Amino acid sequence: MEGDIAEMGKYIGAGLAAFGLGGAGIGVGNIAGNFLAGALRNPSAAAGQTATLFVGIAFAEALGIFSFLIALLLMFAV
């Protein structure tokens, strides 16, 4: 009985940690959409902001990968 509750808690925790993947997708979409809006308003400045765009996307994706890692650790290592 107690092992079943611990197993259930492990899967609930992994599911909650997986919500970070959705947050990363929303973040990347927000970054790309705002870049596109700015690039369409001022095309001459868009070339200078592409490095910032890629850094922002990398940080958002890194948070999603960390969330996925926590979910896997909760499912298989705990």
CSV table of N, CA, C and O in Angstrom, one decimal:
chain,number,residue,atom,x,y,z
A,1,MET,N,0.8,-1.2,0.0
A,1,MET,CA,0.0,0.0,0.0
A,1,MET,C,0.9,1.3,0.0
A,1,MET,O,0.6,2.2,-0.8
A,2,GLU,N,1.9,1.3,0.9
A,2,GLU,CA,2.7,2.5,1.0
A,2,GLU,C,3.6,2.6,-0.3
A,2,GLU,O,3.9,3.7,-0.7
A,3,GLY,N,4.0,1.5,-0.8
A,3,GLY,CA,4.8,1.6,-2.1
A,3,GLY,C,4.0,2.1,-3.2
A,3,GLY,O,4.5,2.8,-4.1
A,4,ASP,N,2.7,1.8,-3.3
A,4,ASP,CA,1.8,2.3,-4.3
A,4,ASP,C,1.7,3.8,-4.2
A,4,ASP,O,1.7,4.5,-5.3
A,5,ILE,N,1.6,4.3,-3.0
A,5,ILE,CA,1.4,5.8,-2.9
A,5,ILE,C,2.7,6.5,-3.3
A,5,ILE,O,2.7,7.5,-3.9
A,6,ALA,N,3.8,5.9,-2.9
A,6,ALA,CA,5.1,6.5,-3.4
A,6,ALA,C,5.3,6.5,-4.9
A,6,ALA,O,5.7,7.4,-5.5
A,7,GLU,N,4.9,5.4,-5.5
A,7,GLU,CA,4.9,5.2,-6.9
A,7,GLU,C,4.0,6.3,-7.6
A,7,GLU,O,4.4,6.9,-8.6
A,8,MET,N,2.8,6.4,-7.0
A,8,MET,CA,1.9,7.4,-7.6
A,8,MET,C,2.4,8.8,-7.4
A,8,MET,O,2.4,9.6,-8.4
A,9,GLY,N,3.0,9.1,-6.3
A,9,GLY,CA,3.6,10.5,-6.1
A,9,GLY,C,4.8,10.7,-7.1
A,9,GLY,O,5.0,11.9,-7.5
A,10,LYS,N,5.5,9.7,-7.4
A,10,LYS,CA,6.6,9.8,-8.3
A,10,LYS,C,6.1,10.2,-9.7
A,10,LYS,O,6.7,11.1,-10.4
A,11,TYR,N,5.1,9.6,-10.2
A,11,TYR,CA,4.5,9.9,-11.5
A,11,TYR,C,3.8,11.2,-11.5
A,11,TYR,O,3.9,11.9,-12.5
A,12,ILE,N,3.2,11.6,-10.4
A,12,ILE,CA,2.5,12.9,-10.4
A,12,ILE,C,3.6,14.0,-10.4
A,12,ILE,O,3.5,15.0,-11.1
A,13,GLY,N,4.7,13.8,-9.7
A,13,GLY,CA,5.8,14.8,-9.7
A,13,GLY,C,6.4,14.9,-11.1
A,13,GLY,O,6.8,16.0,-11.6
A,14,ALA,N,6.6,13.7,-11.8
A,14,ALA,CA,7.2,13.8,-13.1
A,14,ALA,C,6.2,14.5,-14.1
A,14,ALA,O,6.7,15.2,-15.0
A,15,GLY,N,4.9,14.3,-13.9
A,15,GLY,CA,4.0,14.9,-14.8
A,15,GLY,C,4.0,16.4,-14.6
A,15,GLY,O,3.9,17.2,-15.5
A,16,LEU,N,4.1,16.9,-13.3
A,16,LEU,CA,4.1,18.3,-13.0
A,16,LEU,C,5.4,18.9,-13.5
A,16,LEU,O,5.4,20.0,-14.0
A,17,ALA,N,6.5,18.2,-13.5
A,17,ALA,CA,7.8,18.7,-14.0
A,17,ALA,C,7.7,18.8,-15.5
A,17,ALA,O,8.4,19.7,-16.1
A,18,ALA,N,7.0,18.0,-16.1
A,18,ALA,CA,6.9,18.1,-17.6
A,18,ALA,C,6.1,19.3,-18.1
A,18,ALA,O,6.2,19.6,-19.3
A,19,PHE,N,5.4,20.0,-17.2
A,19,PHE,CA,4.8,21.3,-17.6
A,19,PHE,C,5.8,22.3,-18.0
A,19,PHE,O,5.4,23.2,-18.8
A,20,GLY,N,7.0,22.2,-17.6
A,20,GLY,CA,8.1,23.1,-18.0
A,20,GLY,C,8.3,23.0,-19.5
A,20,GLY,O,8.8,24.0,-20.1
A,21,LEU,N,8.1,21.9,-20.1
A,21,LEU,CA,8.3,21.7,-21.6
A,21,LEU,C,7.3,22.6,-22.3
A,21,LEU,O,7.6,23.2,-23.3
A,22,GLY,N,6.0,22.7,-21.8
A,22,GLY,CA,5.1,23.5,-22.4
A,22,GLY,C,5.4,25.0,-22.2
A,22,GLY,O,5.3,25.8,-23.2
A,23,GLY,N,6.0,25.3,-21.1
A,23,GLY,CA,6.4,26.7,-20.8
A,23,GLY,C,7.6,27.1,-21.8
A,23,GLY,O,7.6,28.2,-22.2
A,24,ALA,N,8.4,26.2,-22.0
A,24,ALA,CA,9.5,26.4,-23.0
A,24,ALA,C,9.0,26.7,-24.4
A,24,ALA,O,9.5,27.6,-25.1
A,25,GLY,N,8.0,25.9,-24.8
A,25,GLY,CA,7.4,26.1,-26.1
A,25,GLY,C,6.8,27.5,-26.2
A,25,GLY,O,6.9,28.2,-27.2
A,26,ILE,N,6.1,27.9,-25.2
A,26,ILE,CA,5.4,29.2,-25.2
A,26,ILE,C,6.5,30.3,-25.2
A,26,ILE,O,6.3,31.3,-25.9
A,27,GLY,N,7.6,30.1,-24.4
A,27,GLY,CA,8.6,31.1,-24.4
A,27,GLY,C,9.3,31.3,-25.7
A,27,GLY,O,9.6,32.4,-26.2
A,28,VAL,N,9.6,30.2,-26.4
A,28,VAL,CA,10.2,30.3,-27.7
A,28,VAL,C,9.3,30.9,-28.7
A,28,VAL,O,9.7,31.8,-29.5
A,29,GLY,N,8.0,30.6,-28.7
A,29,GLY,CA,7.1,31.3,-29.6
A,29,GLY,C,7.0,32.7,-29.3
A,29,GLY,O,6.9,33.6,-30.2
A,30,ASN,N,7.0,33.1,-28.0
A,30,ASN,CA,6.9,34.5,-27.7
A,30,ASN,C,8.2,35.3,-28.2
A,30,ASN,O,8.1,36.4,-28.7
A,31,ILE,N,9.3,34.7,-28.0
A,31,ILE,CA,10.6,35.3,-28.4
A,31,ILE,C,10.6,35.5,-29.9
A,31,ILE,O,10.9,36.6,-30.4
A,32,ALA,N,10.2,34.5,-30.6
A,32,ALA,CA,10.3,34.5,-32.1
A,32,ALA,C,9.2,35.5,-32.6
A,32,ALA,O,9.5,36.3,-33.6
A,33,GLY,N,8.0,35.5,-32.0
A,33,GLY,CA,7.0,36.4,-32.5
A,33,GLY,C,7.3,37.9,-32.2
A,33,GLY,O,7.1,38.7,-33.1
A,34,ASN,N,7.9,38.2,-31.1
A,34,ASN,CA,8.3,39.5,-30.8
A,34,ASN,C,9.5,40.0,-31.7
A,34,ASN,O,9.5,41.1,-32.2
A,35,PHE,N,10.4,39.1,-32.0
A,35,PHE,CA,11.5,39.4,-32.9
A,35,PHE,C,10.9,39.7,-34.3
A,35,PHE,O,11.3,40.7,-35.0
A,36,LEU,N,10.0,38.9,-34.8
A,36,LEU,CA,9.4,39.1,-36.1
A,36,LEU,C,8.6,40.4,-36.2
A,36,LEU,O,8.7,41.1,-37.1
A,37,ALA,N,7.9,40.7,-35.1
A,37,ALA,CA,7.2,42.0,-35.1
A,37,ALA,C,8.2,43.2,-35.1
A,37,ALA,O,7.9,44.2,-35.9
A,38,GLY,N,9.3,43.1,-34.4
A,38,GLY,CA,10.3,44.2,-34.4
A,38,GLY,C,11.0,44.2,-35.8
A,38,GLY,O,11.3,45.3,-36.3
A,39,ALA,N,11.3,43.1,-36.4
A,39,ALA,CA,12.0,43.1,-37.6
A,39,ALA,C,11.1,43.6,-38.8
A,39,ALA,O,11.6,44.2,-39.7
A,40,LEU,N,9.8,43.4,-38.7
A,40,LEU,CA,8.9,44.0,-39.7
A,40,LEU,C,8.8,45.5,-39.6
A,40,LEU,O,8.5,46.2,-40.5
A,41,ARG,N,8.9,46.0,-38.3
A,41,ARG,CA,8.8,47.4,-38.1
A,41,ARG,C,10.0,48.1,-38.5
A,41,ARG,O,10.0,49.3,-39.0
A,42,ASN,N,11.2,47.5,-38.3
A,42,ASN,CA,12.5,48.1,-38.6
A,42,ASN,C,13.4,47.1,-39.1
A,42,ASN,O,14.2,46.5,-38.4
A,43,PRO,N,13.3,46.8,-40.4
A,43,PRO,CA,14.1,45.8,-41.0
A,43,PRO,C,15.6,46.0,-41.0
A,43,PRO,O,16.4,45.1,-41.0
A,44,SER,N,16.0,47.3,-40.9
A,44,SER,CA,17.5,47.5,-40.9
A,44,SER,C,18.1,47.2,-39.6
A,44,SER,O,19.3,46.9,-39.6
A,45,ALA,N,17.4,47.1,-38.5
A,45,ALA,CA,17.9,46.8,-37.2
A,45,ALA,C,17.8,45.3,-36.9
A,45,ALA,O,18.4,44.8,-35.9
A,46,ALA,N,17.1,44.5,-37.8
A,46,ALA,CA,16.9,43.1,-37.5
A,46,ALA,C,18.2,42.3,-37.6
A,46,ALA,O,18.3,41.3,-36.8
A,47,ALA,N,19.1,42.7,-38.5
A,47,ALA,CA,20.3,41.9,-38.6
A,47,ALA,C,21.2,42.0,-37.4
A,47,ALA,O,21.8,41.0,-37.0
A,48,GLY,N,21.1,43.1,-36.6
A,48,GLY,CA,21.9,43.2,-35.4
A,48,GLY,C,21.3,42.5,-34.2
A,48,GLY,O,22.0,42.4,-33.2
A,49,GLN,N,20.1,42.1,-34.3
A,49,GLN,CA,19.4,41.5,-33.2
A,49,GLN,C,19.3,40.0,-33.3
A,49,GLN,O,18.7,39.3,-32.4
A,50,THR,N,19.8,39.4,-34.4
A,50,THR,CA,19.6,37.9,-34.5
A,50,THR,C,20.4,37.1,-33.5
A,50,THR,O,20.0,36.1,-33.0
A,51,ALA,N,21.6,37.7,-33.1
A,51,ALA,CA,22.3,37.0,-32.0
A,51,ALA,C,21.6,37.0,-30.7
A,51,ALA,O,21.5,35.9,-30.0
A,52,THR,N,20.9,38.1,-30.4
A,52,THR,CA,20.1,38.1,-29.2
A,52,THR,C,18.9,37.2,-29.3
A,52,THR,O,18.5,36.5,-28.3
A,53,LEU,N,18.3,37.1,-30.5
A,53,LEU,CA,17.2,36.1,-30.7
A,53,LEU,C,17.7,34.7,-30.4
A,53,LEU,O,17.0,34.0,-29.7
A,54,PHE,N,18.8,34.3,-30.9
A,54,PHE,CA,19.3,32.9,-30.7
A,54,PHE,C,19.7,32.7,-29.3
A,54,PHE,O,19.5,31.5,-28.8
A,55,VAL,N,20.2,33.6,-28.6
A,55,VAL,CA,20.5,33.5,-27.2
A,55,VAL,C,19.3,33.3,-26.4
A,55,VAL,O,19.2,32.4,-25.5
A,56,GLY,N,18.2,34.1,-26.7
A,56,GLY,CA,17.0,34.0,-26.0
A,56,GLY,C,16.3,32.6,-26.2
A,56,GLY,O,15.8,32.0,-25.3
A,57,ILE,N,16.4,32.2,-27.4
A,57,ILE,CA,15.8,30.8,-27.8
A,57,ILE,C,16.6,29.8,-27.0
A,57,ILE,O,16.0,28.8,-26.5
A,58,ALA,N,17.9,29.9,-27.0
A,58,ALA,CA,18.7,28.9,-26.3
A,58,ALA,C,18.4,28.8,-24.8
A,58,ALA,O,18.3,27.7,-24.3
A,59,PHE,N,18.2,29.9,-24.2
A,59,PHE,CA,17.9,29.9,-22.8
A,59,PHE,C,16.5,29.3,-22.5
A,59,PHE,O,16.3,28.6,-21.6
A,60,ALA,N,15.5,29.7,-23.4
A,60,ALA,CA,14.2,29.1,-23.2
A,60,ALA,C,14.2,27.6,-23.4
A,60,ALA,O,13.6,26.8,-22.6
A,61,GLU,N,14.9,27.1,-24.4
A,61,GLU,CA,15.0,25.7,-24.6
A,61,GLU,C,15.8,25.0,-23.5
A,61,GLU,O,15.5,23.8,-23.2
A,62,ALA,N,16.8,25.6,-23.0
A,62,ALA,CA,17.6,25.0,-21.9
A,62,ALA,C,16.7,24.8,-20.7
A,62,ALA,O,16.8,23.7,-20.0
A,63,LEU,N,15.8,25.7,-20.4
A,63,LEU,CA,14.8,25.5,-19.3
A,63,LEU,C,13.9,24.3,-19.5
A,63,LEU,O,13.6,23.6,-18.6
A,64,GLY,N,13.5,24.2,-20.8
A,64,GLY,CA,12.6,23.0,-21.1
A,64,GLY,C,13.4,21.7,-21.0
A,64,GLY,O,12.8,20.7,-20.5
A,65,ILE,N,14.7,21.7,-21.4
A,65,ILE,CA,15.5,20.5,-21.3
A,65,ILE,C,15.7,20.1,-19.8
A,65,ILE,O,15.7,19.0,-19.4
A,66,PHE,N,16.0,21.2,-19.0
A,66,PHE,CA,16.1,20.9,-17.6
A,66,PHE,C,14.9,20.3,-17.0
A,66,PHE,O,14.9,19.4,-16.1
A,67,SER,N,13.7,20.8,-17.4
A,67,SER,CA,12.4,20.3,-16.9
A,67,SER,C,12.3,18.9,-17.3
A,67,SER,O,11.8,18.0,-16.5
A,68,PHE,N,12.6,18.5,-18.5
A,68,PHE,CA,12.5,17.2,-19.0
A,68,PHE,C,13.5,16.2,-18.2
A,68,PHE,O,13.1,15.1,-17.9
A,69,LEU,N,14.7,16.7,-17.9
A,69,LEU,CA,15.6,16.0,-17.1
A,69,LEU,C,15.1,15.7,-15.7
A,69,LEU,O,15.2,14.6,-15.2
A,70,ILE,N,14.5,16.7,-15.1
A,70,ILE,CA,13.9,16.5,-13.8
A,70,ILE,C,12.8,15.4,-13.8
A,70,ILE,O,12.7,14.6,-13.0
A,71,ALA,N,11.9,15.5,-14.9
A,71,ALA,CA,10.9,14.5,-15.0
A,71,ALA,C,11.4,13.1,-15.2
A,71,ALA,O,10.9,12.2,-14.6
A,72,LEU,N,12.5,13.0,-16.0
A,72,LEU,CA,13.1,11.6,-16.2
A,72,LEU,C,13.7,11.1,-14.9
A,72,LEU,O,13.6,10.0,-14.5
A,73,LEU,N,14.4,12.1,-14.1
A,73,LEU,CA,15.0,11.7,-12.9
A,73,LEU,C,13.9,11.2,-11.9
A,73,LEU,O,14.1,10.3,-11.1
A,74,LEU,N,12.8,11.9,-11.8
A,74,LEU,CA,11.8,11.5,-10.9
A,74,LEU,C,11.2,10.2,-11.3
A,74,LEU,O,10.8,9.4,-10.4
A,75,MET,N,11.1,9.9,-12.6
A,75,MET,CA,10.5,8.6,-13.0
A,75,MET,C,11.4,7.4,-12.8
A,75,MET,O,10.9,6.4,-12.4
A,76,PHE,N,12.7,7.6,-13.1
A,76,PHE,CA,13.5,6.4,-13.1
A,76,PHE,C,14.6,6.4,-12.1
A,76,PHE,O,15.2,5.3,-11.8
A,77,ALA,N,15.0,7.5,-11.4
A,77,ALA,CA,16.1,7.5,-10.5
A,77,ALA,C,15.6,7.5,-9.0
A,77,ALA,O,16.4,7.2,-8.1
A,78,VAL,N,14.4,7.9,-8.8
A,78,VAL,CA,13.9,8.0,-7.4
A,78,VAL,C,13.1,6.8,-7.0
A,78,VAL,O,12.4,6.3,-7.7
